[in-house]
Amino acid sequence: MAYALQQLINGVTLGMIYGLIAVGYTMVYGIIGMINFAHGDVFMVGAFLTLIGLTLLGGFGITSVPIALALAFIAAAAIAAVYGWTIERVAYRPLRGSFRLAPLISAIGMSIVLQNFVQVSQGARDLNLQPLIPGSIRLMNQGGFAVELSWMQVLISVVTLAILAVFTWLVTRTPLGRAMRACEQDLKMASLLGIDTDKTISLTFVIGAALATVAGLLFLLYYGSINFFIGFSAGIKAFTAAVLGGIGSLPGAVLGGLAIGLIESFWSGYASVPYKNVAAFSVLAIVLIFLPSGLLGRADVEKV
Amino acid sequence: MSARPLTPTAALRDAALSTLVAFGLFCALIGLKLTPTDAGMKLTDRPAALAIILGAVFVGRLLMLGWRAWRPAGTPSPRLLAEGVTRAGRYVGPVFLLLALTLPLYSGRYVIDVGILVLTYVMLGWGLNIVVGLAGLLDLGYVAFYAVGAYSYALISTTFHVGFWTALPVAGLLAACWGVMLGFPVLRLRGDYLAIVTLAFGEIIRVVLINWTNFTGGPNGVSDIPRPTLFGLKFTGSGDPDTFAAFFHVPYSVTQRFVFLYYVILGLALLTNWVSLRLRRLPLGRAWEALREDEIACRALGINVTITKLTAFAMGALFGGFAGAFFATRQGFVSPESFTFIESALVLSIVVLGGLGSQLGVALAALVMIGGTELFRDFAEYRMLIFGVALVVMMVLRPRGLVSGRTPSIALGARKQIAAELVAQGRG
Amino acid sequence: MAEPAKLLDVEHLTMRFGGLTAVSDLSFVARAGEITAVIGPNGAGKTTVFNCITGFYRPTSGSLALAHADGRRYALEALPGHRIARHAKVARTFQNIRLFAGMTVLENLMVAQHNVLMPSVANGLLAVFGLGGYRRTERAAVEKATFWLQAIDLLKRADDPAGSLPYGAQRRLEIARAMCTDPVLLCLDEPAAGLNPRESEELSELLRRIRADGCSILLIEHDMGVVMRISDHIVVLDHGKKISDGAPAAVRADPRVIAAYLGEGDEDEEPAPLAAGVG
């Protein structure tokens, strides 16, 4: 019981991070119908930028953790947003309205570029950050097994939920959100109705990159260690989460992220750690067999 | 792209803006470098590197704008150039074939070795082309079948001590079985759902290969895989009567083995090509293409969509398995590291870059991508970076691939090329 | 003259999508050798009926019995789509044309003969090595395709991609493609949509010819000119229910039919899709 609770806590934390990345996948997919393969790598870039920011601030003698985190995050998110914008502008926009596979390959290319760019510029070694937010609450103690909820995990959940709340407000209540939803329904029609679709799409990438940076920051704080390759596995997992939840659906992305996080943590806790990815992918395959559009996806009814 | 009037001031402003964006991109990641030390992270600044990059962006952007604005009239655009290549395909194909057949006669060991590598990818590309190019099913986990083929051959040959030529068909058939096994659950899935499940399948296979230690050897893989023989003749320098050198009374040289391997993979690749070309003109291949064009219409015409998709998966997997078995015998060693997602991505890129469904295009793309990457061998660190940039650039310039357009499989009169714009890419 | 035999017997067909009842307790009969038209205002459930007959939807309830001339019977409501086309011999066209746009006209007609050319996967694979008597069947298939190309006046364009044909020709090609499956019942979903008067006249002629060759036709059409000219029997739907059923003259005079069309305009046409392969 206590053990299960601990796995639940760990799984939710992990799921929140996946969910944040998955939102970026699902947003782009919803609007231009492409898998932005490079998104996982934007997450990785976000994590690197945050670490650089934190180190830089440390060098300037800023020791207050909240201030350092806030400043580093703002700088990192701004730069990551430039990455998001540039990637769309350079690699995807010329291919808009082109054949389905061209943007996919371009995205894979972009992913390779980002990974190797960071490897070349920052080295291939693991980079570490000492824990900034130590401490935890002991929830219960059962037969010598203590269930711990670390402040870090609390922070991850609170930040994720807050970000998602802001984001939901943005999508449902603001003109930008309306434009995004209009583009999602029908890009051509939206542009005929006077929506600047190019700008909307660019902003989608910018927001997606900022969300990925949040995830990168949380990942960095939680695991304390990053390298140029973290974007790949986290990206694949987040993409799986987005598909599991029903790609194009924002609540689906978060739900899918939580599902993948929980599967991984419970599988690691009760079965075997090496096979946790197999478990996550198998669940995905099984869910898709019964719900071909994912958990919350709109059923893709083909008009005959 | 039409040439817009461009004033020098506008060009300078544009280039300055690009440089500003580049500054945003590179200020932190190039301008600063993190180094782990015992006392935490250390930052060093690299203003020179940053300045060089920014300068390169500025000049590069100016040159690009200049080229667009003042491109001499009459210079063929990349598009026209590629159309020329498409038209010349009829002659390019045989010429390449001839070059490929005679390559070992005038090349050294290194070139032959690169040739083997290129041909392996040509074969993989042609195999995947059946699934993606003809049937229009997006498969992001093709490497799984490559792995199944490689491990099948490795395990069969080391466990049962059978030779390459006996184990090769078995490895291919096993891979084909896996293709069908993967195919069944995913048949109902469309587009990107199919893509992610195939990707997941590839990852599952890899994770299993790493962790099922007592069967696959885990991360260490399988070694001492027997080399292929020519009708029982080995390519070793032992001088035994059953070696190639002794049998033909020629002095032994390592190159002989490379030449032999080269012709083996050339033969396998040509077999793949022949079967694909042949199938295209037969009902099965035509049904694949029809499936890519419109699945619903296929159903209305009484075509069993399930079976048709499964045969495409199985065919693609079969050739992937053959290529895998060849890979295992060439290396003499297999490990899970060789079967990562990047391999699937690479093969898919070759197919898309070549031009979906075009056999010649796939071969050219494999040559450009694999051979090209080989050219940068000396810049090992930058090799993949350049590869990624090349992928993006080529895709942006030629979204339909190097050789686009489709040749009809049957005609009453002359076969006319079908414009790529009409050909669907499938939704599966 | 005795009434022709029943070919398709639709009984109590009901199709619900969630809370929406698209077709409700519909019964009608299509007879062999006849052209039966299904008409009704937009949203009356006509295409849904077609989708049930051709296996794209599974009816919520009701039966669809098809009887071949040789006495074989098929329960269409229980067969998967490709079996309906292959064994029950029901072919169809689509409201928004679904040709294989990137394949040539001839290839489209060859794909339609898939099951004749390739009775089994093994057979299809044997053909790779030139075995299985494939050459002969292929020659026959090309002949049949040529026959239909002549019938729809597209022989000259046999080697052009289907997607490059003008709209009217695409409609005709889709009919020819369906005919290449040797159907006993041809279901046409708005074949005259988007055609000009001369093309509609040619279409009527083609349909009469198909009927004369022994293939029965089930037709959804908004063009009343075409419907009245060629139909032997008309079924009128409104809001998923049958409101009239009978010979053209009788249906035309039926007050319920007139009422159903009032306010709709009696030739209310849906905007025709502009290009093939969209949607």
CSV table of N, CA and C in Angstrom, one decimal, chain A residues 20 157-173 211 254:
chain,number,residue,atom,x,y,z
A,20,LEU,N,3.6,18.0,-20.1
A,20,LEU,CA,4.0,19.4,-20.6
A,20,LEU,C,4.6,19.3,-22.0
A,157,SER,N,4.3,19.4,-9.7
A,157,SER,CA,2.8,19.3,-9.9
A,157,SER,C,2.2,20.7,-9.9
A,158,VAL,N,2.6,21.6,-8.9
A,158,VAL,CA,2.0,22.9,-8.8
A,158,VAL,C,2.3,23.7,-10.1
A,159,VAL,N,3.6,23.7,-10.5
A,159,VAL,CA,4.0,24.5,-11.7
A,159,VAL,C,3.2,23.9,-12.9
A,160,THR,N,3.2,22.6,-13.1
A,160,THR,CA,2.5,22.1,-14.3
A,160,THR,C,1.1,22.5,-14.3
A,161,LEU,N,0.4,22.3,-13.2
A,161,LEU,CA,-1.0,22.6,-13.1
A,161,LEU,C,-1.3,24.1,-13.4
A,162,ALA,N,-0.4,25.0,-12.8
A,162,ALA,CA,-0.6,26.4,-13.0
A,162,ALA,C,-0.4,26.7,-14.5
A,163,ILE,N,0.7,26.2,-15.1
A,163,ILE,CA,1.0,26.4,-16.5
A,163,ILE,C,-0.2,26.0,-17.4
A,164,LEU,N,-0.7,24.8,-17.0
A,164,LEU,CA,-1.8,24.3,-17.9
A,164,LEU,C,-3.0,25.1,-17.7
A,165,ALA,N,-3.2,25.7,-16.5
A,165,ALA,CA,-4.4,26.5,-16.3
A,165,ALA,C,-4.3,27.8,-17.1
A,166,VAL,N,-3.1,28.4,-17.1
A,166,VAL,CA,-2.8,29.6,-17.9
A,166,VAL,C,-3.0,29.3,-19.4
A,167,PHE,N,-2.5,28.1,-19.7
A,167,PHE,CA,-2.5,27.7,-21.1
A,167,PHE,C,-3.9,27.5,-21.6
A,168,THR,N,-4.7,26.8,-20.8
A,168,THR,CA,-6.1,26.6,-21.1
A,168,THR,C,-6.9,27.9,-21.3
A,169,TRP,N,-6.6,28.8,-20.3
A,169,TRP,CA,-7.2,30.1,-20.5
A,169,TRP,C,-6.8,30.8,-21.8
A,170,LEU,N,-5.5,30.6,-22.1
A,170,LEU,CA,-5.0,31.2,-23.4
A,170,LEU,C,-5.8,30.7,-24.6
A,171,VAL,N,-5.9,29.4,-24.6
A,171,VAL,CA,-6.5,28.7,-25.7
A,171,VAL,C,-8.0,29.0,-25.8
A,172,THR,N,-8.7,29.0,-24.7
A,172,THR,CA,-10.2,29.1,-24.7
A,172,THR,C,-10.7,30.6,-24.6
A,173,ARG,N,-9.9,31.5,-24.1
A,173,ARG,CA,-10.5,32.8,-23.8
A,173,ARG,C,-9.8,33.9,-24.6
A,211,LEU,N,6.7,26.0,-23.3
A,211,LEU,CA,6.2,24.9,-22.4
A,211,LEU,C,7.3,23.8,-22.3
A,254,VAL,N,-2.3,15.8,-21.5
A,254,VAL,CA,-2.0,15.7,-20.1
A,254,VAL,C,-2.3,14.3,-19.6
